[in-house]
mmCIF file of C-alpha atoms in Angstrom:
data_model
loop_
_atom_site.group_PDB
_atom_site.id
_atom_site.type_symbol
_atom_site.label_atom_id
_atom_site.label_comp_id
_atom_site.label_asym_id
_atom_site.label_seq_id
_atom_site.Cartn_x
_atom_site.Cartn_y
_atom_site.Cartn_z
ATOM 1 C CA MET A 249 9.507 15.170 14.916
ATOM 2 C CA THR A 250 10.978 12.634 12.460
ATOM 3 C CA ILE A 251 9.855 12.388 8.796
ATOM 4 C CA ALA A 252 10.843 9.128 7.010
ATOM 5 C CA LEU A 253 10.472 9.066 3.278
ATOM 6 C CA THR A 254 10.320 5.573 1.624
ATOM 7 C CA ILE A 255 12.062 5.976 -1.710
ATOM 8 C CA VAL A 256 12.341 2.976 -4.002
ATOM 9 C CA SER A 257 13.159 4.310 -7.541
ATOM 10 C CA CYS A 258 15.985 6.517 -8.405
ATOM 11 C CA ASP A 259 16.748 7.706 -11.903
ATOM 12 C CA THR A 260 14.221 10.367 -12.523
ATOM 13 C CA GLU A 261 13.737 13.915 -11.442
ATOM 14 C CA ASN A 262 10.194 13.276 -10.075
ATOM 15 C CA ASN A 263 9.851 9.799 -8.518
ATOM 16 C CA LEU A 264 7.804 10.754 -5.367
ATOM 17 C CA GLU A 265 4.146 11.030 -6.102
ATOM 18 C CA PRO A 266 2.107 13.043 -5.448
ATOM 19 C CA VAL A 267 4.183 16.255 -5.694
ATOM 20 C CA TYR A 268 2.422 19.319 -4.282
ATOM 21 C CA GLU A 269 3.367 22.824 -4.848
ATOM 22 C CA ASP A 270 3.016 23.869 -1.228
ATOM 23 C CA TYR A 271 5.409 21.116 -0.069
ATOM 24 C CA PHE A 272 7.249 18.344 -1.735
ATOM 25 C CA VAL A 273 10.380 16.172 -2.240
ATOM 26 C CA ARG A 274 12.204 16.025 -5.647
ATOM 27 C CA LEU A 275 15.124 14.000 -6.654
ATOM 28 C CA PHE A 276 17.556 15.099 -9.508
ATOM 29 C CA GLY A 277 20.210 12.979 -11.084
ATOM 30 C CA ASP A 278 20.736 10.302 -13.761
ATOM 31 C CA GLU A 279 23.637 7.776 -14.201
ATOM 32 C CA GLY A 280 26.119 7.630 -11.560
ATOM 33 C CA TYR A 281 25.275 9.615 -8.416
ATOM 34 C CA GLN A 282 24.684 13.143 -7.579
ATOM 35 C CA GLU A 283 25.226 15.097 -4.280
ATOM 36 C CA GLY A 284 23.404 18.429 -3.298
ATOM 37 C CA VAL A 285 25.596 21.057 -1.744
ATOM 38 C CA ASP A 286 24.279 24.644 -2.068
ATOM 39 C CA LEU A 287 21.434 26.742 -3.456
ATOM 40 C CA VAL A 288 20.576 30.241 -4.441
ATOM 41 C CA VAL A 289 16.958 31.669 -4.595
ATOM 42 C CA GLU A 290 15.861 33.949 -7.359
ATOM 43 C CA GLU A 291 12.959 35.895 -6.067
ATOM 44 C CA SER A 292 12.454 37.744 -9.403
ATOM 45 C CA THR A 293 11.822 34.572 -11.385
ATOM 46 C CA GLN A 294 10.537 32.493 -8.463
ATOM 47 C CA SER A 295 13.131 29.908 -9.127
ATOM 48 C CA VAL A 296 16.138 28.241 -7.340
ATOM 49 C CA LEU A 297 19.618 27.280 -8.515
ATOM 50 C CA LEU A 298 20.929 24.029 -7.031
ATOM 51 C CA LEU A 299 24.540 23.205 -6.994
ATOM 52 C CA GLY A 300 26.081 19.811 -6.418
ATOM 53 C CA THR A 301 28.629 17.112 -7.672
ATOM 54 C CA THR A 302 28.048 14.408 -10.076
ATOM 55 C CA THR A 303 30.128 11.238 -10.101
ATOM 56 C CA GLU A 304 29.939 9.709 -13.494
ATOM 57 C CA PRO A 305 30.000 6.034 -14.268
ATOM 58 C CA ASP A 306 33.695 6.299 -15.324
ATOM 59 C CA GLY A 307 34.534 7.797 -11.888
ATOM 60 C CA SER A 308 34.934 11.351 -13.000
ATOM 61 C CA ARG A 309 33.418 14.166 -11.002
ATOM 62 C CA ARG A 310 31.779 17.310 -12.387
ATOM 63 C CA LEU A 311 29.631 20.007 -11.091
ATOM 64 C CA PHE A 312 25.962 19.490 -11.394
ATOM 65 C CA LEU A 313 23.646 22.563 -11.721
ATOM 66 C CA VAL A 314 19.867 22.172 -11.524
ATOM 67 C CA LYS A 315 17.246 25.090 -11.918
ATOM 68 C CA ALA A 316 13.703 24.572 -10.598
ATOM 69 C CA ASP A 317 10.779 26.838 -9.880
ATOM 70 C CA TRP A 318 9.386 27.142 -6.364
ATOM 71 C CA SER A 319 6.748 24.536 -7.104
ATOM 72 C CA GLY A 320 9.431 21.961 -7.648
ATOM 73 C CA ASN A 321 9.221 21.872 -11.425
ATOM 74 C CA LEU A 322 12.487 21.016 -13.314
ATOM 75 C CA LEU A 323 13.511 23.961 -15.715
ATOM 76 C CA TRP A 324 16.926 22.555 -16.782
ATOM 77 C CA GLN A 325 19.983 20.563 -15.445
ATOM 78 C CA LYS A 326 23.570 20.941 -16.748
ATOM 79 C CA LYS A 327 27.151 19.638 -15.886
ATOM 80 C CA LEU A 328 30.258 21.654 -15.876
ATOM 81 C CA GLY A 329 33.905 21.297 -15.233
ATOM 82 C CA GLY A 330 35.724 18.018 -14.501
ATOM 83 C CA PRO A 331 37.355 15.549 -14.532
ATOM 84 C CA ASP A 332 37.735 15.724 -10.712
ATOM 85 C CA ASP A 333 35.831 18.696 -9.261
ATOM 86 C CA GLU A 334 33.885 18.858 -5.995
ATOM 87 C CA ALA A 335 31.165 21.512 -5.735
ATOM 88 C CA ARG A 336 31.675 23.889 -2.808
ATOM 89 C CA ASP A 337 29.700 27.150 -3.086
ATOM 90 C CA ILE A 338 27.563 29.266 -5.496
ATOM 91 C CA GLU A 339 26.855 32.950 -4.977
ATOM 92 C CA PRO A 340 25.444 35.864 -7.158
ATOM 93 C CA ALA A 341 28.177 37.331 -9.224
ATOM 94 C CA ASN A 342 28.818 41.047 -10.185
ATOM 95 C CA ASN A 343 27.661 40.570 -13.847
ATOM 96 C CA GLY A 344 24.215 39.392 -13.218
ATOM 97 C CA GLY A 345 25.246 35.602 -13.313
ATOM 98 C CA TYR A 346 26.651 33.465 -10.660
ATOM 99 C CA ILE A 347 30.128 32.522 -9.302
ATOM 100 C CA VAL A 348 30.691 28.810 -8.665
ATOM 101 C CA LEU A 349 33.535 27.477 -6.240
ATOM 102 C CA ALA A 350 34.891 24.100 -6.725
ATOM 103 C CA GLN A 351 37.664 22.068 -5.222
ATOM 104 C CA SER A 352 39.464 20.671 -8.177
ATOM 105 C CA ARG A 353 42.273 18.035 -8.555
ATOM 106 C CA ASP A 354 44.173 17.026 -11.754
ATOM 107 C CA PRO A 355 44.223 13.057 -11.801
ATOM 108 C CA GLN A 356 46.854 13.041 -14.447
ATOM 109 C CA SER A 357 49.397 14.681 -12.181
ATOM 110 C CA ALA A 358 51.975 12.506 -10.547
ATOM 111 C CA ASP A 359 51.247 14.313 -7.144
ATOM 112 C CA PRO A 360 47.794 15.460 -7.440
ATOM 113 C CA THR A 361 47.023 18.404 -5.080
ATOM 114 C CA GLU A 362 43.858 20.402 -4.289
ATOM 115 C CA ASN A 363 43.243 23.471 -6.486
ATOM 116 C CA VAL A 364 40.571 26.298 -6.354
ATOM 117 C CA LYS A 365 38.445 26.377 -9.450
ATOM 118 C CA LEU A 366 36.187 29.390 -10.076
ATOM 119 C CA ILE A 367 33.525 29.360 -12.869
ATOM 120 C CA LEU A 368 31.366 32.243 -13.873
ATOM 121 C CA ILE A 369 28.024 31.294 -15.281
ATOM 122 C CA THR A 370 24.949 32.931 -16.798
ATOM 123 C CA PRO A 371 21.508 32.719 -15.040
ATOM 124 C CA GLU A 372 20.869 29.745 -17.397
ATOM 125 C CA GLY A 373 24.051 27.896 -16.427
ATOM 126 C CA GLU A 374 26.287 28.641 -19.442
ATOM 127 C CA LYS A 375 29.986 29.041 -18.593
ATOM 128 C CA THR A 376 31.354 32.507 -19.508
ATOM 129 C CA ASP A 377 34.821 32.374 -17.748
ATOM 130 C CA SER A 378 36.812 30.230 -15.340
ATOM 131 C CA VAL A 379 40.151 29.936 -13.602
ATOM 132 C CA VAL A 380 42.145 27.235 -11.749
ATOM 133 C CA PHE A 381 44.600 28.267 -8.940
ATOM 134 C CA GLY A 382 47.092 25.802 -7.684
ATOM 135 C CA SER A 383 49.423 25.591 -4.722
ATOM 136 C CA PRO A 384 51.349 28.739 -4.344
ATOM 137 C CA MET A 385 54.918 29.193 -3.252
ATOM 138 C CA LEU A 386 55.790 32.145 -0.905
ATOM 139 C CA GLU A 387 59.272 32.785 0.494
ATOM 140 C CA GLY A 388 60.439 29.289 -0.067
ATOM 141 C CA VAL A 389 57.443 27.698 1.705
ATOM 142 C CA ASP A 390 55.287 25.402 -0.398
ATOM 143 C CA TYR A 391 51.653 26.289 0.659
ATOM 144 C CA GLY A 392 49.211 23.602 -0.422
ATOM 145 C CA ILE A 393 45.571 24.324 -0.720
ATOM 146 C CA GLU A 394 43.745 22.111 1.952
ATOM 147 C CA ARG A 395 40.099 23.146 1.509
ATOM 148 C CA PRO A 396 38.384 26.189 -0.185
ATOM 149 C CA ASN A 397 35.135 26.652 1.516
ATOM 150 C CA THR A 398 33.219 29.793 0.208
ATOM 151 C CA VAL A 399 33.597 32.518 -2.286
ATOM 152 C CA THR A 400 32.488 36.000 -1.558
ATOM 153 C CA THR A 401 31.329 38.609 -4.113
ATOM 154 C CA LEU A 402 32.784 42.131 -3.622
ATOM 155 C CA GLU A 403 32.255 45.161 -5.643
ATOM 156 C CA ASP A 404 35.615 44.728 -7.438
ATOM 157 C CA GLY A 405 36.033 40.982 -7.523
ATOM 158 C CA TYR A 406 35.854 37.766 -5.444
ATOM 159 C CA ILE A 407 37.468 36.292 -2.394
ATOM 160 C CA VAL A 408 37.836 32.585 -1.768
ATOM 161 C CA THR A 409 38.052 31.644 1.849
ATOM 162 C CA GLY A 410 39.439 28.330 3.120
ATOM 163 C CA SER A 411 42.617 26.619 4.465
ATOM 164 C CA LEU A 412 46.256 26.261 3.389
ATOM 165 C CA GLU A 413 48.487 23.601 4.703
ATOM 166 C CA TYR A 414 52.277 24.270 4.975
ATOM 167 C CA THR A 415 55.382 22.756 6.631
ATOM 168 C CA THR A 416 57.286 24.782 9.286
ATOM 169 C CA THR A 417 60.537 22.624 8.973
ATOM 170 C CA GLU A 418 62.973 24.883 10.893
ATOM 171 C CA ALA A 419 60.588 26.033 13.659
ATOM 172 C CA ASP A 420 58.634 22.720 14.324
ATOM 173 C CA GLY A 421 60.710 20.058 13.036
ATOM 174 C CA GLY A 422 58.600 19.338 9.889
ATOM 175 C CA LEU A 423 55.231 19.535 11.540
ATOM 176 C CA LYS A 424 52.213 20.219 9.223
ATOM 177 C CA LYS A 425 50.315 23.433 9.953
ATOM 178 C CA VAL A 426 47.137 24.935 8.572
ATOM 179 C CA SER A 427 46.481 28.553 8.006
ATOM 180 C CA TYR A 428 43.703 30.706 6.861
ATOM 181 C CA MET A 429 43.466 31.084 3.119
ATOM 182 C CA LYS A 430 41.912 34.258 1.404
ATOM 183 C CA LEU A 431 42.544 34.514 -2.456
ATOM 184 C CA ARG A 432 41.455 37.556 -4.055
ATOM 185 C CA PHE A 433 40.369 37.548 -7.902
ATOM 186 C CA THR A 434 39.274 40.465 -10.091
ATOM 187 C CA ASN A 435 36.001 40.507 -11.799
ATOM 188 C CA ASP A 436 37.799 38.941 -14.733
ATOM 189 C CA LEU A 437 39.023 36.160 -12.554
ATOM 190 C CA GLU A 438 42.646 37.198 -12.544
ATOM 191 C CA TRP A 439 44.485 36.353 -9.313
ATOM 192 C CA ASP A 440 45.468 39.430 -7.286
ATOM 193 C CA GLU A 441 49.189 38.600 -6.825
ATOM 194 C CA ASP A 442 49.667 41.564 -4.566
ATOM 195 C CA PHE A 443 46.922 40.455 -2.104
ATOM 196 C CA LEU A 444 48.189 38.682 1.107
ATOM 197 C CA TYR A 445 46.332 35.492 0.782
ATOM 198 C CA TYR A 446 47.557 33.824 4.074
ATOM 199 C CA ASN A 447 47.911 34.475 7.840
ATOM 200 C CA SER A 448 51.347 33.605 8.909
ATOM 201 C CA GLN A 449 50.482 33.685 12.682
ATOM 202 C CA ALA A 450 47.964 30.939 12.436
ATOM 203 C CA GLU A 451 48.756 27.665 14.189
ATOM 204 C CA LEU A 452 45.787 25.389 13.184
ATOM 205 C CA ALA A 453 43.195 27.601 11.643
ATOM 206 C CA SER A 454 40.424 27.218 9.027
ATOM 207 C CA GLY A 455 38.595 29.865 7.176
ATOM 208 C CA VAL A 456 34.763 29.594 6.679
ATOM 209 C CA ARG A 457 33.815 32.836 4.957
ATOM 210 C CA SER A 458 34.930 36.422 4.278
ATOM 211 C CA VAL A 459 32.668 39.362 4.567
ATOM 212 C CA ARG A 460 33.018 43.115 3.777
ATOM 213 C CA THR A 461 31.774 45.231 6.594
ATOM 214 C CA GLY A 462 32.133 48.621 5.150
ATOM 215 C CA GLY A 463 34.721 50.730 3.362
ATOM 216 C CA ASN A 464 38.107 49.239 3.157
ATOM 217 C CA THR A 465 37.562 46.472 5.913
ATOM 218 C CA ILE A 466 36.948 42.640 5.193
ATOM 219 C CA TYR A 467 36.710 40.055 7.891
ATOM 220 C CA LEU A 468 37.459 36.449 7.701
ATOM 221 C CA LEU A 469 35.397 34.275 9.972
ATOM 222 C CA GLY A 470 36.747 30.826 10.921
ATOM 223 C CA SER A 471 38.384 28.752 13.765
ATOM 224 C CA ASP A 472 41.827 28.989 15.374
ATOM 225 C CA ASN A 473 43.605 27.367 18.216
ATOM 226 C CA LYS A 474 45.977 30.211 19.058
ATOM 227 C CA LEU A 475 44.838 30.607 22.783
ATOM 228 C CA PHE A 476 45.808 27.106 23.776
ATOM 229 C CA ARG A 477 48.174 25.836 21.065
ATOM 230 C CA THR A 478 48.343 22.035 20.642
ATOM 231 C CA GLU A 479 49.702 19.689 17.996
ATOM 232 C CA ASN A 480 46.739 17.341 18.151
ATOM 233 C CA GLY A 481 44.231 19.873 16.607
ATOM 234 C CA VAL A 482 42.126 20.596 19.519
ATOM 235 C CA ASN A 483 41.255 23.758 21.669
ATOM 236 C CA HIS A 484 39.846 25.812 18.817
ATOM 237 C CA ASN A 485 37.790 28.882 19.131
ATOM 238 C CA PHE A 486 35.535 30.703 16.708
ATOM 239 C CA TRP A 487 37.828 33.458 15.293
ATOM 240 C CA LEU A 488 37.717 36.604 13.258
ATOM 241 C CA PHE A 489 40.656 38.107 11.282
ATOM 242 C CA GLY A 490 40.360 41.658 9.828
ATOM 243 C CA PHE A 491 42.228 42.743 6.710
ATOM 244 C CA ASP A 492 42.083 45.465 4.131
ATOM 245 C CA ASN A 493 41.924 45.397 0.212
ATOM 246 C CA ASN A 494 45.555 44.403 0.311
ATOM 247 C CA GLY A 495 44.979 41.493 2.631
ATOM 248 C CA LEU A 496 46.937 43.432 5.395
ATOM 249 C CA PRO A 497 45.684 43.115 9.056
ATOM 250 C CA VAL A 498 43.206 46.022 10.212
ATOM 251 C CA GLY A 499 40.634 46.778 12.735
ATOM 252 C CA ASN A 500 39.847 43.879 15.189
ATOM 253 C CA LYS A 501 42.465 41.824 13.288
ATOM 254 C CA ASP A 502 42.978 38.761 15.341
ATOM 255 C CA ILE A 503 40.563 38.025 18.183
ATOM 256 C CA PRO A 504 38.580 35.001 19.567
ATOM 257 C CA LEU A 505 34.739 34.895 19.460
ATOM 258 C CA SER A 506 33.963 31.977 21.494
ATOM 259 C CA ASP A 507 34.769 31.106 25.100
ATOM 260 C CA ASP A 508 38.292 30.880 25.935
ATOM 261 C CA ARG A 509 38.267 27.736 27.986
ATOM 262 C CA GLN A 510 41.040 25.247 27.660
ATOM 263 C CA GLY A 511 39.962 21.730 26.562
ATOM 264 C CA MET A 512 36.758 23.124 24.651
ATOM 265 C CA ASP A 513 37.053 22.704 20.978
ATOM 266 C CA GLU A 514 34.731 25.006 18.934
ATOM 267 C CA PHE A 515 34.629 24.751 15.106
ATOM 268 C CA LEU A 516 32.717 27.302 13.051
ATOM 269 C CA THR A 517 30.755 25.783 10.155
ATOM 270 C CA ALA A 518 28.255 28.246 8.902
ATOM 271 C CA VAL A 519 27.652 32.130 8.869
ATOM 272 C CA CYS A 520 24.729 34.384 7.839
ATOM 273 C CA PRO A 521 23.791 37.985 8.259
ATOM 274 C CA SER A 522 22.090 38.720 11.579
ATOM 275 C CA PHE A 523 19.087 40.932 12.524
ATOM 276 C CA GLY A 524 21.418 43.454 14.202
ATOM 277 C CA GLY A 525 23.524 44.310 11.128
ATOM 278 C CA GLY A 526 26.316 41.828 12.301
ATOM 279 C CA PHE A 527 26.488 38.061 11.732
ATOM 280 C CA PHE A 528 25.243 34.848 13.388
ATOM 281 C CA LEU A 529 27.773 32.093 13.622
ATOM 282 C CA VAL A 530 27.023 28.376 13.941
ATOM 283 C CA GLY A 531 29.283 25.463 14.628
ATOM 284 C CA THR A 532 29.957 22.745 17.058
ATOM 285 C CA GLN A 533 31.595 22.542 20.719
ATOM 286 C CA THR A 534 33.206 19.522 21.819
ATOM 287 C CA ASP A 535 34.314 19.067 25.473
ATOM 288 C CA PRO A 536 36.983 16.934 26.806
ATOM 289 C CA SER A 537 34.614 13.909 27.361
ATOM 290 C CA GLY A 538 33.893 13.885 23.707
ATOM 291 C CA ARG A 539 30.313 15.355 24.044
ATOM 292 C CA GLN A 540 29.392 17.554 20.971
ATOM 293 C CA ASP A 541 26.709 20.355 20.975
ATOM 294 C CA ILE A 542 25.561 22.870 18.457
ATOM 295 C CA TYR A 543 27.252 26.102 19.353
ATOM 296 C CA VAL A 544 26.218 29.659 18.263
ATOM 297 C CA SER A 545 27.765 33.140 18.536
ATOM 298 C CA HIS A 546 26.863 36.642 17.585
ATOM 299 C CA VAL A 547 29.109 39.240 16.067
ATOM 300 C CA ALA A 548 28.230 42.949 16.119
ATOM 301 C CA ASN A 549 29.174 45.326 13.300
ATOM 302 C CA ASP A 550 30.190 48.583 14.796
ATOM 303 C CA ASN A 551 30.627 50.936 11.942
ATOM 304 C CA GLY A 552 32.481 48.419 9.920
ATOM 305 C CA SER A 553 34.452 46.918 12.818
ATOM 306 C CA LEU A 554 33.419 43.364 13.939
ATOM 307 C CA LEU A 555 33.502 42.448 17.509
ATOM 308 C CA PRO A 556 31.768 40.019 19.971
ATOM 309 C CA GLY A 557 28.503 41.349 20.818
ATOM 310 C CA GLY A 558 24.677 41.069 21.186
ATOM 311 C CA PRO A 559 23.385 37.958 22.944
ATOM 312 C CA GLY A 560 26.862 36.402 23.146
ATOM 313 C CA ASN A 561 27.710 32.827 22.872
ATOM 314 C CA ARG A 562 25.902 29.658 23.996
ATOM 315 C CA VAL A 563 25.289 25.917 23.355
ATOM 316 C CA LEU A 564 22.006 25.356 21.615
ATOM 317 C CA PRO A 565 19.327 24.139 24.169
ATOM 318 C CA SER A 566 18.892 20.383 24.056
ATOM 319 C CA ASP A 567 15.174 20.765 23.183
ATOM 320 C CA GLY A 568 14.672 18.985 19.877
ATOM 321 C CA VAL A 569 18.510 18.442 19.585
ATOM 322 C CA THR A 570 18.954 14.800 19.986
ATOM 323 C CA GLY A 571 22.005 12.712 18.827
ATOM 324 C CA ARG A 572 25.161 13.920 17.029
ATOM 325 C CA ILE A 573 24.368 16.918 14.632
ATOM 326 C CA ASN A 574 26.924 18.723 12.456
ATOM 327 C CA PRO A 575 25.376 21.904 11.250
ATOM 328 C CA VAL A 576 26.281 22.871 7.665
ATOM 329 C CA SER A 577 24.027 25.879 6.698
ATOM 330 C CA VAL A 578 22.103 28.766 8.381
ATOM 331 C CA CYS A 579 19.874 31.539 7.243
ATOM 332 C CA LYS A 580 17.629 34.336 8.740
ATOM 333 C CA ALA A 581 13.990 33.422 9.272
ATOM 334 C CA THR A 582 11.995 36.694 8.866
ATOM 335 C CA ARG A 583 8.312 35.351 8.739
ATOM 336 C CA GLY A 584 6.358 34.620 11.784
ATOM 337 C CA GLN A 585 8.642 34.423 14.925
ATOM 338 C CA GLN A 586 11.957 35.857 13.857
ATOM 339 C CA GLY A 587 15.045 33.794 14.271
ATOM 340 C CA TYR A 588 17.386 31.450 12.371
ATOM 341 C CA LEU A 589 17.064 28.206 10.454
ATOM 342 C CA ILE A 590 19.845 25.847 11.031
ATOM 343 C CA LEU A 591 20.497 22.949 8.852
ATOM 344 C CA GLY A 592 22.614 19.858 9.790
ATOM 345 C CA THR A 593 23.450 16.353 9.399
ATOM 346 C CA GLU A 594 22.331 14.007 12.153
ATOM 347 C CA GLY A 595 23.714 10.793 13.131
ATOM 348 C CA ASP A 596 26.806 8.512 12.226
ATOM 349 C CA VAL A 597 28.217 7.650 8.891
ATOM 350 C CA GLY A 598 25.993 5.057 7.295
ATOM 351 C CA THR A 599 22.705 6.028 9.038
ATOM 352 C CA ARG A 600 22.659 9.717 8.754
ATOM 353 C CA ASN A 601 19.617 12.045 8.048
ATOM 354 C CA MET A 602 18.947 15.728 7.602
ATOM 355 C CA TRP A 603 18.190 17.807 10.634
ATOM 356 C CA LEU A 604 16.421 21.307 10.526
ATOM 357 C CA CYS A 605 15.540 23.681 13.363
ATOM 358 C CA LYS A 606 14.425 27.143 13.930
ATOM 359 C CA VAL A 607 15.829 29.098 16.901
ATOM 360 C CA SER A 608 15.139 32.547 18.362
ATOM 361 C CA VAL A 609 17.138 35.511 17.469
ATOM 362 C CA SER A 610 19.314 35.140 20.583
ATOM 363 C CA GLY A 611 19.661 31.560 20.051
ATOM 364 C CA ASP A 612 18.441 30.557 23.461
ATOM 365 C CA VAL A 613 15.148 28.936 22.433
ATOM 366 C CA VAL A 614 14.601 26.152 19.985
ATOM 367 C CA TYR A 615 11.110 26.824 18.319
ATOM 368 C CA TRP A 616 10.996 23.446 16.572
ATOM 369 C CA SER A 617 13.117 20.780 15.081
ATOM 370 C CA SER A 618 12.638 18.004 12.387
ATOM 371 C CA THR A 619 14.550 15.114 11.051
ATOM 372 C CA PHE A 620 13.964 13.866 7.465
ATOM 373 C CA GLY A 621 15.477 11.695 4.867
ATOM 374 C CA ALA A 622 15.102 8.526 2.990
ATOM 375 C CA GLY A 623 14.907 6.238 5.997
ATOM 376 C CA ASP A 624 16.628 5.122 9.160
ATOM 377 C CA ARG A 625 19.050 2.725 7.383
ATOM 378 C CA ASN A 626 19.911 5.142 4.554
ATOM 379 C CA ASP A 627 22.844 7.710 4.741
ATOM 380 C CA ASP A 628 21.605 11.267 3.767
ATOM 381 C CA ARG A 629 23.423 14.396 4.121
ATOM 382 C CA ALA A 630 22.282 18.119 4.424
ATOM 383 C CA GLY A 631 23.504 20.806 2.005
ATOM 384 C CA ALA A 632 21.900 24.203 2.277
ATOM 385 C CA VAL A 633 18.795 26.056 3.570
ATOM 386 C CA ALA A 634 16.876 29.093 2.456
ATOM 387 C CA GLU A 635 13.633 30.712 3.419
ATOM 388 C CA LEU A 636 11.293 32.017 0.743
ATOM 389 C CA PRO A 637 9.419 35.431 1.146
ATOM 390 C CA ASP A 638 6.151 33.701 2.224
ATOM 391 C CA GLY A 639 7.901 31.676 4.951
ATOM 392 C CA HIS A 640 8.248 28.240 3.145
ATOM 393 C CA ILE A 641 11.692 26.643 3.521
ATOM 394 C CA LEU A 642 13.903 25.162 0.762
ATOM 395 C CA VAL A 643 16.529 22.594 1.434
ATOM 396 C CA VAL A 644 19.052 20.858 -0.708
ATOM 397 C CA GLY A 645 21.003 17.743 0.163
ATOM 398 C CA THR A 646 21.956 14.337 -0.708
ATOM 399 C CA ILE A 647 19.559 11.373 -0.645
ATOM 400 C CA ASN A 648 20.811 7.701 -0.637
ATOM 401 C CA VAL A 649 18.167 5.736 -2.570
ATOM 402 C CA GLY A 650 19.975 2.429 -2.649
ATOM 403 C CA VAL A 651 23.535 0.908 -2.637
ATOM 404 C CA SER A 652 25.931 3.541 -4.016
ATOM 405 C CA ASN A 653 22.954 5.343 -5.483
ATOM 406 C CA LEU A 654 22.915 8.940 -4.411
ATOM 407 C CA LYS A 655 20.716 11.688 -5.687
ATOM 408 C CA MET A 656 20.375 15.361 -5.114
ATOM 409 C CA GLY A 657 17.429 15.965 -3.006
ATOM 410 C CA PHE A 658 15.213 19.214 -3.249
ATOM 411 C CA PHE A 659 12.770 19.787 -0.353
ATOM 412 C CA LYS A 660 10.074 22.330 0.315
ATOM 413 C CA LEU A 661 8.610 22.400 3.763
ATOM 414 C CA ASN A 662 6.188 24.752 5.437
ATOM 415 C CA ALA A 663 7.346 27.454 7.938
ATOM 416 C CA GLY A 664 7.084 24.881 10.658
ATOM 417 C CA GLY A 665 9.594 22.619 9.074
ATOM 418 C CA ARG A 666 6.838 20.024 8.058
ATOM 419 C CA PHE A 667 5.690 18.402 4.867
ATOM 420 C CA ALA A 668 2.189 19.993 5.159
ATOM 421 C CA SER A 669 0.135 22.990 4.238
ATOM 422 C CA GLN A 670 1.462 26.307 5.334
ATOM 423 C CA PRO A 671 -0.057 27.283 8.795
ATOM 424 C CA SER A 672 -1.341 30.816 9.370
ATOM 425 C CA MET A 673 1.366 33.100 10.454
ATOM 426 C CA PRO A 674 1.299 36.253 12.527
#
């Protein structure tokens, strides 16, 4: 099913009429252009907090926050940070507010590098604290932050997961390598200097999310090419790396989660809790011919120790999966037929649309899929997906409404992934 939305105006938060409470499309933004990245659902207030990046007319980039109710009504919108911040993640914080992760750069620096920026905000979007963490130096090696991906809230602080870039001059003649990054901060956003924030054994690795599985054990979930090391960045597998509160390896500390076949390249992109108490992993698999498929994996939680388990790994069935799709978000779908909602960006740069599907708990059946956006010749990108308690689906993303005119798109669909009234559900 393909849903094409013709959008001709741009600079208001409600430019598609009529707007229904049961399903709708809303655009948020003003001057410049705004991108939709992530969302958090507040069940107690029946509202949703949307996170994105706004590029101002002068070229500076700031964080863009929007709060709307489940009927699509704008409650407020605000801008934070700057002058060169890119939104990455938003999660509930320990203090009743939210923690926002941004990838930040200082444009005034002679050699600007990526930094991690964390901002604590109230439920109404007011900043209460923030910290910027730059490239660390360890044992004479300059570690540059390549990409912060997510922030995880723990009982006693926060962990930022992503990738570090470093140079192994003596061992590899100056080749650039990429390692997992796991930065730990206290509840007051102070960097924990004693926490081991990298994995020295990584060859070409990227961290997607860290999760606490019980007690003193935390796991980083990501991708690594240890099994078949190459210098051209292929042969990755889904990977997990267990560590304790000091960042030191514990448990199943370093094992692959996807099939160990040379020539296959599996990259993890999204993680959510599974129905069995473990985690459901989604990413892509590329074979030597260049064919790319959506790849899913299940991780079991055995008394705090993560290990491959459950239905195992598989390529998503081709039913409803047409074209090249890069998944960006996944969540549990608990109403009706249980399973998972997978959101991705479909198509090539310049003609992309958002793509959404629902798969079974095992991942071997695609119940339905839909493609939607501003039109076939526009370039839209997916951000994040969530399910409401009544089965409705919320999506945030980026809508291209004209030449260099991007707006944050907020979508409400029924449980079947359609812009239609909610069907009866078992």
